[in-house]
């Protein structure tokens, strides 16, 4: 059997193609690779000539991958990601002692970071890196050991395990409650100052979806403050700006500290939940196994608040 060198196009052109395909831009790929845009274009053209088919559709001020380009891009990203992680684990001291965790800003801020000191006490030898962002880190392409995500548990870049479901209910500050009183019922919420937070994630629960679960979705909303991030909405609620939707697992500590109070007995449990996601086919590093043991124990801690809850499970 002949070697890889005779079976494959030049590796330089493949690496340049991977960057251009991931960025969907010759210009951004050039910046990433430290070469000129013209050099990227030449390498891609040479690769296309070598393969005998087009990898990109050249549009006006844009490029798109062809069907064959998409297949090659996925394969290259997976292969280079595997090589990168292997080299890091073999040559870097941090490869054996660092744990990289990805989570949303809200989950990191309200759940993970307040508890992480316990994990650090149990495992002082593990260096932690927390990536907090509301767009999912791609486990195939990016250097994260564990992702904690909210959704239905189906992501193409990893295998997921249910962490816990959650209940969503309105919350406000004690000061707001003292000044405005409790709503008489769910329908009366629309007469209060509501705080909304946006998200590009279709699984996100906003006021319309929450109220609709109780038959009041058509009522006009009195949203007096809208925030781009959920963390900002909760901080605004703590400062008395109005009523926000609270994810019980995220605001539990704030309720226990009386910085927030629950407004209604009604809560919504959706089909979405929190999941731990691990990269497909990747052997577990010791620090990953340690974190999984810790977080499984943490999820068993009491999380429900208040008395009897009327819970609605969405279809």
Short mmCIF file of C-alpha atoms in Angstrom, two decimals:
data_model
loop_
_atom_site.label_atom_id
_atom_site.label_comp_id
_atom_site.label_asym_id
_atom_site.label_seq_id
_atom_site.Cartn_x
_atom_site.Cartn_y
_atom_site.Cartn_z
CA UNK A 1 0.00 0.00 0.00
CA UNK A 2 1.33 3.40 -0.91
CA UNK A 3 1.87 6.02 1.81
CA UNK A 4 -0.48 8.85 2.71
CA UNK A 5 1.67 11.35 0.87
CA UNK A 6 0.84 9.77 -2.49
CA UNK A 7 -2.86 9.38 -1.68
CA UNK A 8 -3.45 12.89 -0.35
CA UNK A 9 -3.18 16.38 -1.83
CA UNK A 10 -0.48 18.63 -0.29
CA UNK A 11 -1.13 19.02 3.45
CA UNK A 12 -0.61 22.79 3.28
CA UNK A 13 -3.51 23.21 0.88
CA UNK A 14 -5.72 21.00 3.06
CA UNK A 15 -4.96 23.05 6.18
CA UNK A 16 -5.64 26.30 4.31
CA UNK A 17 -8.91 24.86 2.97
CA UNK A 18 -10.01 23.85 6.49
CA UNK A 19 -9.51 27.40 7.76
CA UNK A 20 -11.31 28.95 4.78
CA UNK A 21 -14.20 26.49 5.09
CA UNK A 22 -14.57 27.10 8.84
CA UNK A 23 -14.41 30.87 8.47
CA UNK A 24 -16.35 30.92 5.16
CA UNK A 25 -13.97 33.69 4.16
CA UNK A 26 -10.61 33.72 2.41
CA UNK A 27 -9.81 37.02 4.15
CA UNK A 28 -10.49 35.76 7.69
CA UNK A 29 -8.63 32.54 6.94
CA UNK A 30 -5.63 34.57 5.81
CA UNK A 31 -5.62 36.54 9.08
CA UNK A 32 -5.86 33.32 11.10
CA UNK A 33 -3.04 31.64 9.18
CA UNK A 34 -0.81 34.71 8.93
CA UNK A 35 -0.66 34.71 5.13
CA UNK A 36 -2.20 36.87 2.42
CA UNK A 37 -5.70 36.51 1.03
CA UNK A 38 -4.19 35.85 -2.39
CA UNK A 39 -2.15 32.97 -0.96
CA UNK A 40 -5.30 31.42 0.51
CA UNK A 41 -7.05 31.73 -2.84
CA UNK A 42 -4.12 30.12 -4.67
CA UNK A 43 -3.93 27.20 -2.24
CA UNK A 44 -7.67 26.54 -2.53
CA UNK A 45 -7.55 26.72 -6.33
CA UNK A 46 -4.58 24.33 -6.39
CA UNK A 47 -6.47 21.91 -4.14
CA UNK A 48 -9.54 22.06 -6.38
CA UNK A 49 -7.38 21.35 -9.43
CA UNK A 50 -5.73 18.45 -7.63
CA UNK A 51 -9.09 16.95 -6.64
CA UNK A 52 -10.84 17.69 -9.92
CA UNK A 53 -13.90 19.40 -8.45
CA UNK A 54 -14.95 22.69 -6.84
CA UNK A 55 -14.95 23.07 -3.08
CA UNK A 56 -16.47 26.57 -2.94
CA UNK A 57 -19.12 28.50 -4.79
CA UNK A 58 -17.72 31.98 -5.46
CA UNK A 59 -20.51 34.49 -4.86
CA UNK A 60 -20.52 38.27 -4.83
CA UNK A 61 -18.37 39.16 -1.79
CA UNK A 62 -19.02 35.73 -0.25
CA UNK A 63 -18.20 32.05 -0.61
CA UNK A 64 -20.24 28.93 0.09
CA UNK A 65 -19.14 25.34 0.38
CA UNK A 66 -20.28 22.94 -2.29
CA UNK A 67 -21.73 19.61 -1.20
CA UNK A 68 -18.34 17.92 -1.63
CA UNK A 69 -16.69 20.85 0.11
CA UNK A 70 -18.93 20.37 3.14
CA UNK A 71 -18.00 16.69 3.36
CA UNK A 72 -14.28 17.43 3.14
CA UNK A 73 -14.56 20.33 5.61
CA UNK A 74 -16.22 18.14 8.26
CA UNK A 75 -13.60 15.41 7.82
CA UNK A 76 -10.70 17.89 7.97
CA UNK A 77 -12.02 19.60 11.11
CA UNK A 78 -12.46 16.28 12.91
CA UNK A 79 -9.03 15.01 11.82
CA UNK A 80 -7.14 18.19 12.72
CA UNK A 81 -9.01 18.43 16.01
CA UNK A 82 -8.01 14.90 16.92
CA UNK A 83 -4.38 15.53 15.97
CA UNK A 84 -4.29 18.79 17.95
CA UNK A 85 -5.69 17.21 21.11
CA UNK A 86 -3.34 14.25 20.84
CA UNK A 87 -0.28 16.48 20.44
CA UNK A 88 -1.39 18.66 23.36
CA UNK A 89 -1.90 15.64 25.61
CA UNK A 90 1.55 14.28 24.72
CA UNK A 91 3.62 17.45 24.83
CA UNK A 92 1.91 19.89 27.18
CA UNK A 93 1.91 19.75 30.94
CA UNK A 94 -1.54 21.33 30.91
CA UNK A 95 -2.79 18.48 28.78
CA UNK A 96 -2.80 16.17 31.81
CA UNK A 97 -3.89 18.64 34.48
CA UNK A 98 -6.20 21.20 32.90
CA UNK A 99 -9.97 20.83 32.64
CA UNK A 100 -11.83 23.04 30.16
CA UNK A 101 -15.56 23.46 30.81
CA UNK A 102 -17.97 25.26 28.49
CA UNK A 103 -21.32 26.59 29.71
CA UNK A 104 -23.73 29.44 29.13
CA UNK A 105 -23.09 32.75 30.86
CA UNK A 106 -26.11 32.27 33.12
CA UNK A 107 -25.24 28.70 34.14
CA UNK A 108 -21.63 29.66 34.84
CA UNK A 109 -22.59 32.77 36.81
CA UNK A 110 -25.46 31.43 38.89
CA UNK A 111 -24.78 27.69 39.26
CA UNK A 112 -21.27 26.56 38.37
CA UNK A 113 -18.98 29.27 39.77
CA UNK A 114 -20.75 29.54 43.17
CA UNK A 115 -20.18 25.80 43.65
CA UNK A 116 -16.82 25.31 41.97
CA UNK A 117 -14.79 26.02 45.12
CA UNK A 118 -15.94 22.66 46.46
CA UNK A 119 -14.55 20.89 43.39
CA UNK A 120 -11.30 22.85 43.64
CA UNK A 121 -10.97 21.86 47.29
CA UNK A 122 -11.42 18.19 46.39
CA UNK A 123 -9.07 18.37 43.39
CA UNK A 124 -6.46 21.12 43.91
CA UNK A 125 -4.20 19.45 41.32
CA UNK A 126 -6.64 20.23 38.47
CA UNK A 127 -6.36 23.59 36.73
CA UNK A 128 -9.76 24.84 35.60
CA UNK A 129 -10.70 26.91 32.58
CA UNK A 130 -14.34 27.96 32.24
CA UNK A 131 -15.56 29.18 28.84
CA UNK A 132 -18.74 31.18 29.40
CA UNK A 133 -20.66 32.04 26.25
CA UNK A 134 -24.23 31.65 25.04
CA UNK A 135 -23.26 30.08 21.72
CA UNK A 136 -22.28 26.44 21.98
CA UNK A 137 -18.59 25.62 21.77
CA UNK A 138 -18.04 23.10 18.97
CA UNK A 139 -16.53 20.09 20.73
CA UNK A 140 -15.09 18.74 17.49
CA UNK A 141 -13.22 21.90 16.54
CA UNK A 142 -12.55 23.62 19.84
CA UNK A 143 -10.57 22.68 22.93
CA UNK A 144 -13.24 21.98 25.55
CA UNK A 145 -13.42 18.79 27.61
CA UNK A 146 -17.00 19.19 28.85
CA UNK A 147 -19.95 21.28 27.71
CA UNK A 148 -23.00 21.95 29.87
CA UNK A 149 -25.96 22.84 27.67
CA UNK A 150 -29.67 23.54 27.91
CA UNK A 151 -31.83 21.86 25.29
CA UNK A 152 -33.35 18.53 24.30
CA UNK A 153 -30.08 16.59 24.49
CA UNK A 154 -29.40 16.12 20.81
CA UNK A 155 -26.19 17.74 19.54
CA UNK A 156 -24.09 16.47 16.62
CA UNK A 157 -20.69 17.18 18.18
CA UNK A 158 -21.02 15.06 21.33
CA UNK A 159 -22.87 12.55 23.45
CA UNK A 160 -25.13 13.98 26.13
CA UNK A 161 -26.20 12.82 29.58
CA UNK A 162 -29.11 14.39 31.45
CA UNK A 163 -27.93 16.56 34.33
CA UNK A 164 -31.26 17.88 35.60
CA UNK A 165 -34.52 19.37 34.42
CA UNK A 166 -35.72 22.72 35.71
CA UNK A 167 -38.81 24.66 36.74
CA UNK A 168 -39.43 28.22 35.60
CA UNK A 169 -41.46 30.71 37.61
CA UNK A 170 -41.68 34.50 38.11
CA UNK A 171 -39.36 36.16 40.64
CA UNK A 172 -38.80 39.69 41.93
CA UNK A 173 -37.03 41.48 44.74
CA UNK A 174 -38.52 41.85 48.23
CA UNK A 175 -38.55 45.63 47.65
CA UNK A 176 -40.61 45.32 44.47
CA UNK A 177 -43.02 42.95 46.22
CA UNK A 178 -43.44 45.36 49.13
CA UNK A 179 -44.11 48.28 46.79
CA UNK A 180 -46.45 46.54 44.33
CA UNK A 181 -47.82 43.47 46.10
CA UNK A 182 -48.27 39.96 44.78
CA UNK A 183 -50.18 39.43 41.53
CA UNK A 184 -53.68 38.16 42.22
CA UNK A 185 -53.19 35.33 39.74
CA UNK A 186 -51.13 34.41 36.66
CA UNK A 187 -53.31 36.64 34.47
CA UNK A 188 -52.53 39.63 36.71
CA UNK A 189 -48.82 39.38 35.85
CA UNK A 190 -49.41 41.40 32.67
CA UNK A 191 -50.35 44.36 34.86
CA UNK A 192 -46.93 44.37 36.50
CA UNK A 193 -43.57 45.60 35.21
CA UNK A 194 -42.03 42.62 33.44
CA UNK A 195 -38.34 42.12 32.69
CA UNK A 196 -37.52 40.15 29.54
CA UNK A 197 -34.27 38.65 28.31
CA UNK A 198 -33.56 37.69 24.73
CA UNK A 199 -31.90 34.65 23.20
CA UNK A 200 -31.31 33.29 19.71
CA UNK A 201 -31.94 29.80 21.09
CA UNK A 202 -35.47 28.67 20.12
CA UNK A 203 -35.69 26.58 23.30
CA UNK A 204 -35.48 29.72 25.43
CA UNK A 205 -38.61 30.45 27.46
CA UNK A 206 -39.84 34.03 27.36
CA UNK A 207 -42.88 35.62 28.91
CA UNK A 208 -45.21 34.82 25.99
CA UNK A 209 -44.33 31.13 26.08
CA UNK A 210 -44.58 30.96 29.87
CA UNK A 211 -47.96 32.69 30.00
CA UNK A 212 -49.24 30.67 27.06
CA UNK A 213 -48.67 27.48 29.08
CA UNK A 214 -51.31 28.75 31.50
CA UNK A 215 -53.73 30.01 28.86
CA UNK A 216 -52.76 33.70 28.91
CA UNK A 217 -50.35 33.94 25.97
CA UNK A 218 -52.57 36.32 23.99
CA UNK A 219 -52.60 39.05 26.64
CA UNK A 220 -50.52 42.18 25.87
CA UNK A 221 -47.34 42.23 27.92
CA UNK A 222 -46.13 45.14 30.02
CA UNK A 223 -42.41 44.58 29.36
CA UNK A 224 -40.75 47.65 30.82
CA UNK A 225 -37.16 46.39 30.55
CA UNK A 226 -35.55 44.08 28.00
CA UNK A 227 -32.03 42.69 28.47
CA UNK A 228 -29.74 40.95 26.03
CA UNK A 229 -28.49 38.54 28.70
CA UNK A 230 -30.38 36.54 31.30
CA UNK A 231 -27.84 37.50 33.95
CA UNK A 232 -28.71 41.18 33.42
CA UNK A 233 -32.43 40.44 33.72
CA UNK A 234 -31.93 38.70 37.07
CA UNK A 235 -29.72 41.50 38.39
CA UNK A 236 -32.36 44.02 37.32
CA UNK A 237 -35.00 42.00 39.19
CA UNK A 238 -32.82 42.00 42.32
CA UNK A 239 -32.63 45.80 42.07
CA UNK A 240 -36.42 46.09 42.06
CA UNK A 241 -36.97 46.90 38.38
CA UNK A 242 -39.78 44.38 37.96
CA UNK A 243 -40.59 40.69 37.65
CA UNK A 244 -38.37 38.29 35.71
CA UNK A 245 -38.62 34.59 34.91
CA UNK A 246 -36.43 32.53 37.19
CA UNK A 247 -34.94 29.13 36.34
CA UNK A 248 -35.11 27.40 39.72
CA UNK A 249 -31.68 25.75 39.49
CA UNK A 250 -30.11 29.11 38.63
CA UNK A 251 -31.87 31.37 41.14
CA UNK A 252 -32.13 28.88 44.01
CA UNK A 253 -29.30 30.44 46.02
CA UNK A 254 -30.71 33.94 45.48
CA UNK A 255 -34.08 32.77 46.79
CA UNK A 256 -32.42 31.18 49.82
CA UNK A 257 -30.60 34.46 50.48
CA UNK A 258 -33.87 36.46 50.17
CA UNK A 259 -32.40 38.52 47.36
CA UNK A 260 -35.26 37.26 45.21
CA UNK A 261 -38.74 35.99 46.09
CA UNK A 262 -41.02 33.69 44.16
CA UNK A 263 -44.12 35.47 42.87
CA UNK A 264 -46.55 32.66 41.94
CA UNK A 265 -47.13 29.03 42.87
CA UNK A 266 -47.36 28.14 39.18
CA UNK A 267 -44.21 26.97 37.44
CA UNK A 268 -43.40 25.61 34.01
CA UNK A 269 -41.30 22.52 33.34
CA UNK A 270 -40.41 22.22 29.68
CA UNK A 271 -39.05 19.30 27.70
CA UNK A 272 -35.67 21.09 27.60
CA UNK A 273 -33.21 20.34 30.39
CA UNK A 274 -29.54 20.71 31.31
CA UNK A 275 -27.15 18.13 29.88
CA UNK A 276 -23.48 17.29 30.23
CA UNK A 277 -22.04 16.85 26.74
CA UNK A 278 -18.78 15.01 25.99
CA UNK A 279 -16.93 14.76 22.69
CA UNK A 280 -17.80 11.66 20.67
CA UNK A 281 -15.21 8.89 20.76
CA UNK A 282 -12.82 10.72 23.09
CA UNK A 283 -11.37 8.70 26.00
CA UNK A 284 -12.12 10.34 29.33
CA UNK A 285 -9.20 12.10 30.97
CA UNK A 286 -8.84 11.62 34.75
CA UNK A 287 -9.87 15.23 35.41
CA UNK A 288 -13.03 14.77 33.34
CA UNK A 289 -13.96 11.67 35.32
CA UNK A 290 -13.37 13.59 38.56
CA UNK A 291 -15.63 16.44 37.43
CA UNK A 292 -18.38 14.04 36.34
CA UNK A 293 -18.33 12.36 39.75
CA UNK A 294 -18.54 15.75 41.45
CA UNK A 295 -21.35 17.18 39.32
CA UNK A 296 -23.43 14.00 39.65
CA UNK A 297 -23.24 14.45 43.40
CA UNK A 298 -24.09 18.15 43.16
CA UNK A 299 -27.19 17.52 41.06
CA UNK A 300 -28.62 15.43 43.90
CA UNK A 301 -28.61 18.43 46.21
CA UNK A 302 -32.07 19.93 46.95
CA UNK A 303 -33.02 22.36 44.23
CA UNK A 304 -36.75 22.92 44.57
CA UNK A 305 -38.03 25.96 46.39
CA UNK A 306 -41.26 27.01 47.99
CA UNK A 307 -44.23 24.79 48.78
CA UNK A 308 -46.45 22.75 46.49
CA UNK A 309 -45.90 23.75 42.86
CA UNK A 310 -48.41 23.55 40.04
CA UNK A 311 -46.16 22.35 37.24
CA UNK A 312 -47.02 22.25 33.55
CA UNK A 313 -45.00 20.04 31.22
CA UNK A 314 -45.05 21.37 27.68
CA UNK A 315 -45.54 19.00 24.76
#
